[in-house]
Amino acid sequence: MAGSMVLAVRLWAAASLCVSAFPSFRTRVPNGFRVTCPTGAQGCLPGNTSAGQPDSICNGIGHRTCAGATLPLNLFGLALEKYNYTWTRELCEEDSDSDGLTNGEELGDPCCLWEDYDTPSAYTGTFAASHPGVPNVASGYVRPACATTAPASKAAKMNAFNPWEEQRQAEMFIDSYQIPAARTTYVDFAVNFPDESMDLFHVVFAEVILRSQDNLHHFVIKGCTNKWPDDKVGKVIGRAESRSLNDCDTTFGAWAPGSPIVSMPSWLGRPVGSAARIVAFQIQAHFNNPSRVPCQFSNDGFRIHYTPTLRNETATAFASTTLSVNAAMGVPAGKKRFFLTRSCLLDVKDDLGQPAKFHVATVNYHAHLLGREMYSELTQGSQTMDFGSSSIWHFDDQYNRNLLPMNVTLQTGDHIQTTCVFNSLDKTETVNFGVETTDEMCWASFVGWPGNVRANCSGHLWMGELSDDEPGLGLALRHKEKASGFVWDGADLSNGGKMLGGSMRTLACFDFPQAQGWCPTIIAGIKANASLNCNTDLREYHPILDGQTILTICCSQACSAVCPGHPLCPGSTTSTTTLDESLCRAQTTPPYKGSSSVSAQTTTKGASSVPISSCYGAQLAASVALLLVVLIGDL
């Protein structure tokens, strides 16, 4: 019986991993993007022969079918799992499918010399890779001399200390936060960086400590210039309160499934400490509880690996888009390949405002459940190149794509076109851009160096639809902005800016989570002013709210107080279950022994509202101004 239970748990764990699919695993084996589809295999896709792929490729080489995300794992998939999804010598030398060829021989690395992101030798790069999990005919194979298979160049080591560096780590945790019985909750936690022995350290890498797998959607970590007061450490910190007590405007890192918080090569460090003006952190966490299950607790946290041995360079970052919230923007239902693309003309300067160069290390993409493909194209002069695209992308596998082997330096005048492609075939209604997992987003973020350089984008966003077999690269040449019905000026990365063409006024009744504390004031202003109603466009209070109404921001409260008969009201998106918290007992998980840690007791953000004055017009404007701080802040 015990053995059956262990087997059941193992099968459940495997199903949880594999059904989600991890396309990034292809980067962890040689020729992972160039495996020929076996005869009769299911889930094969046409290859890009101009990029050196065979006519038909197998992407899911560890799965039952070549499409991936299918169980059970094949023999190679089981071996890859055994070696922690790493191309080790042991995995390379195994013959997983017992066809007489080792895994390395089948994938073009017979002498087991390749490692992640190495530039392959001419032999490996042109080898016709066969499937290591499906038996192939071994006759006729001639093993080459190892000298001809050695990588042309070795990749930079990521997320590792150099031998001469002092190694330290700190762990910080959320302490038994009771996740509300609501579909979506945003809440901020205050923690202090515990090491004060020096004024400057370099972070080598940082990783999540995930304990609420079913509820934690993502978090963003902001660096703060001051230590939190003792009575705030380990407790919730609201955005308004944060601004009065601290300055937390520096993005330190972010986590979503499949992504480290910070990822650095051997010469690059993320600065932390008083000299870097980061001595504390604000964790902006996003929890999901779609079934509104009570008594769920978070003891999640993060671990920072850092050194007082300073590295030669410090990291910085920029984004071509972080489109996150726009209730008037959405992915229409029933579309197989609906795209959002952004034209990014770069302006690169140093901290003195002088022309500079930005060296690129990684790119990371973010979308929600409809995201399927991500593309980035770089144009420098007359040359255009693929700049870290992912033609197969999944929400659960938001990895940092290593661009160091490309050795790219950006400067003013360069152009980047980034595109998110969505599949909404199973939807019957438009999916708006918003904060919930069931909404959508589109991000493309680049990390690089030196730390005193800033890269900024200018350019429009537009939408359209790709045909089934149409390539994602070169999209802007075939689907021009002027032909799109939906164009935004891109002046604000978080919401797309002002709409320049077309109309997506299929507005949804929406409760913007971080704005709920200010909704009563806005509603009171509408009640007091006969010229305002539930359909009033809020752009008169600020251009950034162009296209928004009270219903697209404060749905539930507006429907109850001023718009009970409005057609949009039945679509209210947020409802919560009230629970006597005394019925729940906190499920505490102590920090790891010997770790540096801070705990945080939290409550739902936005619980307090702005007082309503008798001067409703001025108060409404002030309330909208406060709301803007939320709408344009980091998500």
XYZ file of C-alpha atoms in Angstrom:
635
model
C 0.000 0.000 0.000
C 2.807 2.413 0.900
C 4.547 1.682 -2.388
C 1.340 2.372 -4.311
C 0.935 5.690 -2.532
C 4.516 6.723 -3.330
C 3.964 5.782 -6.980
C 0.728 7.762 -7.083
C 2.423 10.832 -5.636
C 5.279 10.520 -8.138
C 2.867 10.199 -11.064
C 0.882 13.210 -9.845
C 4.059 15.274 -9.552
C 5.154 14.243 -13.034
C 1.741 15.129 -14.428
C 1.840 18.529 -12.757
C 5.179 19.276 -14.374
C 4.792 17.798 -17.809
C 1.245 18.755 -18.662
C 2.306 22.367 -18.102
C 5.194 21.942 -20.574
C 8.620 23.526 -20.334
C 9.877 24.516 -23.801
C 13.018 25.994 -22.222
C 14.271 22.465 -21.524
C 15.267 22.383 -25.197
C 18.041 24.858 -24.352
C 19.478 22.393 -21.836
C 20.480 19.711 -24.332
C 22.612 19.997 -27.488
C 20.562 20.514 -30.644
C 17.371 20.692 -28.598
C 15.785 22.813 -31.347
C 16.979 20.571 -34.213
C 15.761 17.041 -33.454
C 14.283 15.320 -36.502
C 10.764 14.036 -35.966
C 10.741 10.200 -35.900
C 8.685 8.401 -38.515
C 5.060 8.112 -37.407
C 5.465 10.424 -34.412
C 2.595 12.683 -33.381
C 2.861 16.404 -32.729
C 5.618 17.187 -35.251
C 5.977 20.743 -36.550
C 7.477 22.127 -39.769
C 11.094 23.130 -39.277
C 12.708 26.400 -40.273
C 15.237 25.091 -42.758
C 16.773 28.544 -43.224
C 17.763 28.391 -39.539
C 19.306 24.940 -39.897
C 16.318 22.917 -38.718
C 15.156 19.740 -40.472
C 11.933 19.728 -42.481
C 10.029 18.302 -39.507
C 11.057 18.884 -35.889
C 10.234 17.257 -32.569
C 10.025 19.808 -29.758
C 8.891 17.579 -26.890
C 11.762 15.077 -26.989
C 11.126 13.973 -23.401
C 7.405 13.375 -23.842
C 5.077 10.760 -25.279
C 4.485 12.904 -28.364
C 6.596 15.515 -30.111
C 4.088 18.214 -29.137
C 5.219 17.923 -25.523
C 2.986 18.225 -22.444
C 1.962 14.569 -22.798
C 2.397 11.662 -20.406
C 3.978 9.333 -19.686
C 7.481 10.669 -20.199
C 9.513 8.648 -22.654
C 12.774 6.966 -21.659
C 14.868 10.037 -22.428
C 12.457 12.266 -20.495
C 12.806 10.009 -17.458
C 16.595 10.162 -17.753
C 16.537 13.957 -18.070
C 14.379 14.132 -14.954
C 16.800 11.840 -13.097
C 19.695 14.210 -13.789
C 17.738 17.297 -12.721
C 17.147 18.493 -16.296
C 20.872 19.095 -16.804
C 23.103 17.801 -19.610
C 25.573 15.890 -17.449
C 28.236 13.480 -18.675
C 26.169 10.641 -17.204
C 23.065 11.636 -19.169
C 25.144 12.163 -22.300
C 26.744 8.708 -22.070
C 23.480 6.836 -21.434
C 21.642 5.080 -24.248
C 18.127 5.866 -23.033
C 16.269 4.169 -25.885
C 18.683 1.175 -26.129
C 19.259 1.590 -29.863
C 23.045 1.299 -29.690
C 23.720 5.056 -29.746
C 24.326 7.149 -26.649
C 22.199 10.214 -26.044
C 25.218 12.341 -26.909
C 25.799 10.490 -30.164
C 22.163 11.013 -31.157
C 22.218 14.730 -30.336
C 25.598 15.557 -31.872
C 27.723 15.667 -28.712
C 29.376 12.215 -28.746
C 32.268 13.232 -26.461
C 29.998 15.040 -23.976
C 31.766 18.402 -24.235
C 28.754 20.710 -24.700
C 27.154 22.770 -21.892
C 24.183 25.147 -21.809
C 24.410 27.952 -24.388
C 27.837 26.911 -25.693
C 28.371 27.846 -29.333
C 28.386 24.422 -31.015
C 31.182 23.141 -33.206
C 30.622 22.914 -36.950
C 30.062 19.178 -36.444
C 27.423 19.618 -33.729
C 25.728 22.567 -35.410
C 25.175 20.703 -38.677
C 24.606 17.217 -37.244
C 21.268 15.605 -38.129
C 20.125 15.038 -34.543
C 17.948 11.975 -33.943
C 15.466 11.375 -31.145
C 17.220 10.015 -27.999
C 13.962 8.600 -26.633
C 12.879 6.659 -29.736
C 15.020 3.764 -31.089
C 16.785 4.585 -34.348
C 18.828 2.429 -36.692
C 22.416 2.664 -35.432
C 24.106 1.035 -38.405
C 26.394 3.285 -40.397
C 27.135 5.695 -37.538
C 30.806 6.725 -37.417
C 31.975 8.381 -34.227
C 34.055 11.508 -34.989
C 37.269 12.605 -33.322
C 36.492 14.521 -30.137
C 38.550 17.494 -31.298
C 36.011 18.136 -34.043
C 33.068 18.158 -31.608
C 34.415 20.600 -29.002
C 32.270 23.764 -28.756
C 33.479 26.664 -30.867
C 33.230 28.836 -27.756
C 32.138 28.264 -24.180
C 29.167 30.142 -22.786
C 29.462 32.452 -19.821
C 28.561 30.767 -16.565
C 25.304 32.068 -15.134
C 24.182 32.152 -11.510
C 27.473 30.919 -10.054
C 30.127 32.337 -7.761
C 33.642 32.810 -9.048
C 36.259 30.758 -7.137
C 37.791 33.847 -5.493
C 34.492 35.329 -4.304
C 33.253 35.149 -0.735
C 29.868 33.437 -0.771
C 26.933 34.627 1.319
C 23.182 34.104 1.228
C 20.139 35.625 2.868
C 16.590 34.301 2.991
C 13.480 36.395 3.560
C 10.009 34.966 4.050
C 6.348 35.841 4.178
C 5.194 34.653 7.576
C 1.859 32.820 7.435
C -0.070 35.342 5.382
C -3.693 34.245 5.105
C -4.556 34.374 1.408
C -8.012 35.955 1.050
C -10.881 33.913 -0.352
C -10.890 36.113 -3.445
C -9.945 35.375 -7.015
C -7.081 37.890 -7.067
C -5.210 39.667 -4.284
C -2.317 42.119 -4.526
C -0.460 42.768 -1.286
C 2.897 44.288 -0.377
C 5.283 42.977 2.269
C 8.118 44.882 3.965
C 11.408 43.140 4.749
C 14.912 44.345 5.548
C 18.137 43.111 3.987
C 19.866 41.603 7.037
C 23.560 42.109 6.215
C 25.003 45.446 7.389
C 28.644 44.345 7.580
C 29.535 46.373 4.453
C 27.914 49.166 2.487
C 27.981 47.425 -0.910
C 27.509 43.857 -2.118
C 26.933 42.270 -5.514
C 24.073 39.817 -5.974
C 25.101 36.773 -8.024
C 21.623 35.310 -8.327
C 18.331 35.209 -6.465
C 15.626 32.555 -6.451
C 12.122 32.039 -5.172
C 11.337 29.822 -2.187
C 7.937 28.637 -3.385
C 5.505 27.100 -0.922
C 2.138 28.293 -2.271
C 2.325 26.649 -5.677
C -1.434 26.856 -6.218
C -1.804 30.496 -5.213
C 1.315 32.587 -5.836
C 1.073 34.010 -9.363
C 4.157 36.232 -9.383
C 5.902 38.936 -7.414
C 8.015 42.004 -8.052
C 10.708 43.012 -5.566
C 11.481 46.704 -5.185
C 14.661 47.934 -3.505
C 14.219 50.505 -0.724
C 16.650 53.210 0.399
C 15.874 53.011 4.127
C 15.392 50.257 6.671
C 11.791 49.733 7.675
C 10.936 50.748 11.261
C 10.891 47.864 13.692
C 7.104 47.969 13.975
C 6.764 47.615 10.188
C 9.213 44.791 9.591
C 7.276 41.618 8.945
C 3.984 43.422 8.332
C 1.998 44.620 5.351
C 3.041 47.932 3.869
C 0.588 49.847 1.700
C 1.769 51.802 -1.333
C 0.770 55.162 0.179
C 2.328 54.267 3.532
C 5.431 53.070 1.758
C 5.897 56.417 0.048
C 5.650 58.277 3.357
C 8.165 56.016 5.120
C 10.553 54.910 2.416
C 11.715 55.235 -1.161
C 11.179 51.918 -2.967
C 11.373 52.987 -6.605
C 14.193 50.676 -7.736
C 13.180 47.365 -9.306
C 15.444 44.696 -7.818
C 13.976 41.687 -9.596
C 10.830 39.755 -10.372
C 9.650 36.172 -10.273
C 7.116 34.234 -12.328
C 7.019 30.477 -12.927
C 10.198 29.286 -14.616
C 12.146 32.476 -13.956
C 14.845 33.306 -11.398
C 14.529 36.626 -9.591
C 18.044 37.736 -10.543
C 20.344 35.981 -13.032
C 23.915 37.198 -13.582
C 26.977 36.080 -15.591
C 30.357 35.807 -13.877
C 31.461 39.444 -14.355
C 28.137 41.124 -13.618
C 26.528 41.842 -10.245
C 23.259 43.352 -9.054
C 24.231 45.958 -6.413
C 22.669 45.902 -2.951
C 23.555 47.670 0.302
C 23.574 51.246 1.582
C 25.967 52.438 -1.151
C 23.529 51.063 -3.745
C 20.597 52.658 -1.884
C 19.025 49.241 -1.323
C 18.921 48.191 2.336
C 15.373 46.835 2.416
C 12.748 45.417 0.087
C 9.096 45.802 -0.762
C 7.643 42.537 -2.079
C 4.683 43.229 -4.363
C 2.952 39.850 -4.432
C 0.049 38.648 -6.566
C -1.990 35.735 -5.182
C -4.703 33.788 -6.980
C -7.468 31.886 -5.219
C -9.983 31.298 -8.045
C -11.962 28.693 -6.111
C -12.049 31.027 -3.092
C -10.690 28.312 -0.820
C -10.471 29.543 2.789
C -7.600 29.045 5.203
C -4.822 29.122 2.611
C -1.527 30.487 3.920
C 1.628 31.771 2.294
C 5.079 31.146 3.712
C 6.777 31.972 0.422
C 10.023 33.861 0.240
C 13.212 34.395 -1.679
C 16.889 33.594 -1.329
C 19.664 35.995 -2.354
C 23.131 34.664 -3.165
C 25.559 37.568 -2.906
C 29.193 38.502 -2.329
C 31.183 41.366 -0.786
C 33.791 40.675 -3.484
C 32.642 43.267 -5.983
C 32.480 42.364 -9.660
C 33.683 44.461 -12.576
C 30.238 45.474 -13.834
C 26.783 46.202 -12.410
C 23.479 45.311 -14.052
C 20.669 47.475 -15.372
C 17.518 46.772 -17.415
C 14.930 48.202 -19.778
C 11.628 46.996 -21.245
C 10.177 47.468 -24.703
C 6.726 46.828 -23.266
C 5.148 45.988 -19.925
C 1.523 46.194 -21.042
C -0.435 45.188 -17.958
C -3.712 47.037 -17.436
C -6.136 48.407 -20.006
C -9.750 47.331 -19.689
C -10.456 48.744 -23.169
C -7.781 46.551 -24.754
C -8.169 42.818 -25.211
C -7.652 39.575 -27.098
C -10.818 38.750 -29.094
C -12.358 35.323 -28.595
C -11.837 32.537 -31.105
C -8.439 33.628 -32.441
C -5.596 31.168 -32.992
C -2.755 33.676 -33.424
C -3.787 37.159 -32.339
C -0.804 39.456 -31.846
C 0.203 42.596 -30.001
C 3.427 44.162 -31.289
C 5.456 47.191 -30.258
C 7.920 49.254 -32.295
C 10.819 50.352 -30.075
C 13.248 52.994 -31.356
C 16.050 53.106 -28.810
C 17.592 56.105 -27.100
C 20.645 55.022 -25.075
C 22.414 57.461 -22.718
C 24.589 57.342 -19.629
C 23.773 59.019 -16.328
C 25.247 62.297 -17.631
C 22.952 62.274 -20.657
C 25.717 61.398 -23.086
C 25.415 58.785 -25.877
C 26.270 55.336 -24.552
C 26.128 51.621 -25.330
C 24.072 48.903 -23.632
C 25.457 45.343 -23.602
C 22.632 42.773 -23.552
C 22.712 39.727 -21.259
C 19.179 38.256 -21.160
C 15.612 38.735 -22.346
C 12.487 37.674 -20.478
C 8.897 37.557 -21.718
C 5.691 37.620 -19.697
C 2.067 36.973 -20.601
C -0.779 35.036 -19.017
C -2.666 31.897 -19.998
C -3.310 32.791 -23.658
C 0.339 33.566 -24.455
C 1.791 31.090 -26.988
C 4.645 32.781 -28.896
C 7.106 35.600 -28.188
C 9.242 37.384 -30.773
C 11.989 39.968 -30.659
C 13.777 41.357 -33.719
C 16.741 43.719 -33.622
C 17.553 46.035 -36.526
C 20.912 47.801 -36.590
C 21.414 49.749 -39.789
C 20.348 47.489 -42.643
C 20.767 44.253 -40.677
C 17.860 42.541 -38.879
C 18.258 39.508 -36.621
C 16.205 37.254 -34.382
C 16.866 38.627 -30.903
C 15.905 35.819 -28.525
C 12.473 34.810 -29.827
C 10.488 31.881 -28.413
C 8.212 30.421 -31.080
C 6.791 28.086 -28.424
C 6.062 29.783 -25.098
C 4.090 28.796 -22.001
C 3.020 30.687 -18.899
C 4.604 28.077 -16.620
C 8.017 28.418 -18.270
C 8.932 32.104 -18.172
C 12.671 31.604 -18.323
C 15.406 34.166 -18.959
C 16.734 33.641 -22.469
C 20.534 33.980 -22.467
C 21.598 36.416 -25.213
C 25.270 36.643 -24.252
C 26.413 34.306 -27.072
C 25.022 36.854 -29.559
C 27.425 39.528 -28.226
C 25.005 42.371 -28.968
C 25.560 46.021 -28.034
C 22.663 48.480 -28.358
C 22.925 52.192 -29.044
C 20.717 55.125 -29.997
C 18.974 54.561 -33.330
C 18.753 50.782 -33.031
C 15.260 49.322 -33.370
C 13.608 46.412 -31.548
C 10.251 44.933 -32.569
C 8.724 42.782 -29.816
C 5.553 40.735 -30.259
C 3.271 38.619 -28.070
C 1.038 36.074 -29.836
C -2.107 34.763 -28.123
C -4.418 31.787 -28.704
C -8.043 32.396 -27.638
C -9.757 29.575 -29.538
C -11.362 28.244 -26.353
C -12.761 31.638 -25.318
C -16.265 32.939 -26.020
C -15.614 36.518 -24.870
C -12.809 39.049 -25.265
C -10.034 38.665 -22.678
C -9.003 42.107 -21.453
C -5.537 43.207 -20.405
C -5.509 43.274 -16.617
C -4.001 41.982 -13.414
C -5.727 38.624 -13.048
C -4.283 35.404 -14.425
C -7.428 35.057 -16.532
C -6.714 38.494 -18.040
C -3.708 39.071 -20.299
C -0.402 40.950 -20.293
C 2.518 41.428 -22.687
C 6.031 42.117 -21.412
C 9.499 42.012 -22.964
C 12.380 42.952 -20.645
C 16.125 43.091 -21.319
C 18.942 42.963 -18.732
C 22.464 44.168 -19.437
C 25.283 46.501 -18.450
C 26.919 48.908 -17.570
C 24.875 50.054 -14.622
C 25.073 53.770 -15.419
C 23.402 53.410 -18.828
C 19.688 53.797 -19.506
C 17.886 52.596 -22.637
C 14.440 54.021 -23.448
C 11.925 53.136 -26.164
C 9.656 55.260 -28.297
C 7.150 53.809 -30.726
C 3.586 52.639 -31.207
C 1.760 49.411 -30.327
C -0.737 47.735 -32.625
C -2.761 44.541 -32.906
C -3.650 42.075 -35.625
C -3.916 38.419 -36.568
C -1.410 35.968 -38.046
C -2.375 33.122 -40.355
C -1.754 29.561 -39.181
C 1.586 29.025 -40.947
C 2.796 32.619 -41.044
C 6.185 33.263 -39.389
C 6.249 35.494 -36.332
C 9.460 37.183 -37.428
C 9.134 39.985 -39.962
C 5.594 40.632 -38.778
C 5.851 44.438 -38.886
C 6.656 44.354 -42.614
C 3.569 42.295 -43.442
C 1.156 43.750 -40.860
C 1.885 47.444 -40.943
C 0.717 49.800 -38.240
C -1.356 51.894 -40.647
C -3.356 48.814 -41.670
C -4.266 47.916 -38.089
C -7.586 48.879 -36.616
C -6.077 49.172 -33.147
C -3.065 51.433 -32.498
C -1.722 53.020 -29.279
C 0.998 55.649 -28.940
C 3.100 53.629 -26.455
C 3.725 56.660 -24.234
C 2.974 54.588 -21.144
C 4.405 51.076 -20.992
C 1.893 49.754 -18.476
C -1.323 50.554 -20.380
C -0.213 51.229 -23.956
C -0.815 54.976 -23.786
C -3.390 56.851 -25.848
C -5.387 54.998 -28.490
C -4.618 56.498 -31.909
C -6.808 54.424 -34.180
C -9.727 52.042 -34.028
C -11.933 51.256 -31.083
C -12.019 48.374 -28.646
C -14.960 49.683 -26.688
C -16.176 46.221 -25.769
C -15.581 47.332 -22.196
C -15.788 44.859 -19.350
C -17.018 45.528 -15.857
C -13.784 45.261 -13.910
C -12.567 45.657 -10.328
C -8.999 46.945 -10.461
C -7.671 45.418 -7.207
C -5.292 48.190 -6.150
C -7.890 50.931 -6.765
C -10.719 49.694 -4.559
C -9.798 51.908 -1.604
C -10.408 55.022 -3.709
C -13.596 53.863 -5.441
C -16.008 55.271 -2.797
C -14.631 58.782 -3.345
C -14.920 58.563 -7.126
C -18.459 57.174 -6.821
C -19.438 59.949 -4.397
C -18.190 62.517 -6.893
C -20.280 60.973 -9.665
C -23.372 61.029 -7.431
C -22.820 64.704 -6.606
C -22.303 65.879 -10.193
C -25.261 65.613 -12.538
C -22.984 65.814 -15.581
C -21.202 62.590 -14.611
C -22.575 59.075 -15.017
C -21.523 55.438 -15.352
C -20.444 55.945 -18.966
C -18.360 59.077 -18.409
C -14.886 58.759 -19.911
C -12.377 59.508 -17.147
C -9.852 60.999 -19.565
C -10.991 64.494 -18.536
C -9.242 63.859 -15.226
C -6.062 62.511 -16.790
C -5.103 61.387 -20.328
C -3.836 58.062 -19.002
C -7.441 57.112 -18.175
C -8.542 57.562 -21.787
C -11.297 55.057 -22.528
C -11.881 54.122 -18.880
C -15.140 54.540 -16.959
C -16.066 53.984 -13.344
C -17.262 50.503 -14.353
C -13.908 49.493 -15.841
C -12.149 50.316 -12.557
C -14.683 50.023 -9.693
C -17.220 47.556 -11.091
C -18.734 45.959 -7.980
C -19.020 49.155 -5.953
C -20.329 51.193 -8.891
C -22.952 48.595 -9.818
C -24.168 48.557 -6.245
C -24.148 52.313 -5.644
C -24.829 54.176 -8.888
C -25.197 51.810 -11.858
C -27.439 48.917 -10.742
C -29.173 48.597 -14.111
C -26.161 49.063 -16.356
C -25.714 46.294 -18.985
C -22.115 45.703 -17.929
C -22.970 45.051 -14.289
C -23.824 41.328 -14.603
C -20.170 40.811 -15.672
C -18.738 41.913 -12.324
C -15.418 40.114 -11.995
C -14.651 40.165 -8.303
C -16.505 38.608 -5.432
C -15.105 37.587 -2.099
C -16.116 35.247 0.641
C -16.099 36.644 4.142
C -14.498 34.288 6.627
C -14.061 34.505 10.364
C -10.271 34.462 10.506
C -10.372 32.953 13.973
C -11.559 29.723 12.336
C -8.234 29.459 10.506
C -5.051 28.589 12.312
C -1.875 29.862 10.715
C 0.195 27.158 9.051
C 3.688 28.347 9.885
C 6.818 27.043 8.240
C 9.989 28.176 10.023
C 12.842 29.621 7.977
C 15.702 27.297 7.192
C 18.088 26.811 10.082
C 20.951 29.270 10.057
C 19.439 31.519 7.402
C 19.009 35.269 7.543
C 15.292 35.889 7.466
C 12.526 38.329 8.155
C 8.862 37.506 8.546
C 5.851 39.477 7.427
C 2.264 39.449 8.678
C 0.033 40.968 6.037
C -3.449 42.105 5.164
C -5.103 42.909 1.859
C -3.865 46.092 0.249
C -6.195 49.012 -0.350
C -8.331 48.457 2.753
C -8.460 52.142 3.677
C -10.296 54.691 1.572
C -9.790 58.421 1.044
C -12.217 60.454 3.226
C -15.123 61.938 1.302
C -15.410 65.702 1.578
C -18.331 67.933 0.678
C -16.329 69.414 -2.202
C -16.957 66.441 -4.459
C -15.501 67.919 -7.639
C -12.094 68.645 -6.107
C -12.176 65.444 -4.104
C -12.984 63.398 -7.208
C -10.035 64.933 -9.049
C -7.759 64.257 -6.080
C -9.023 60.700 -5.832
C -8.387 60.080 -9.519
C -4.901 61.535 -9.070
C -4.248 59.040 -6.295
C -5.688 56.317 -8.478
C -3.207 57.259 -11.201
C -0.357 56.490 -8.842
C -1.736 52.971 -8.640
C -2.508 52.597 -12.332
C 0.947 53.648 -13.509
C 2.860 51.975 -10.708
C 4.664 48.649 -10.986
C 2.410 45.601 -10.969
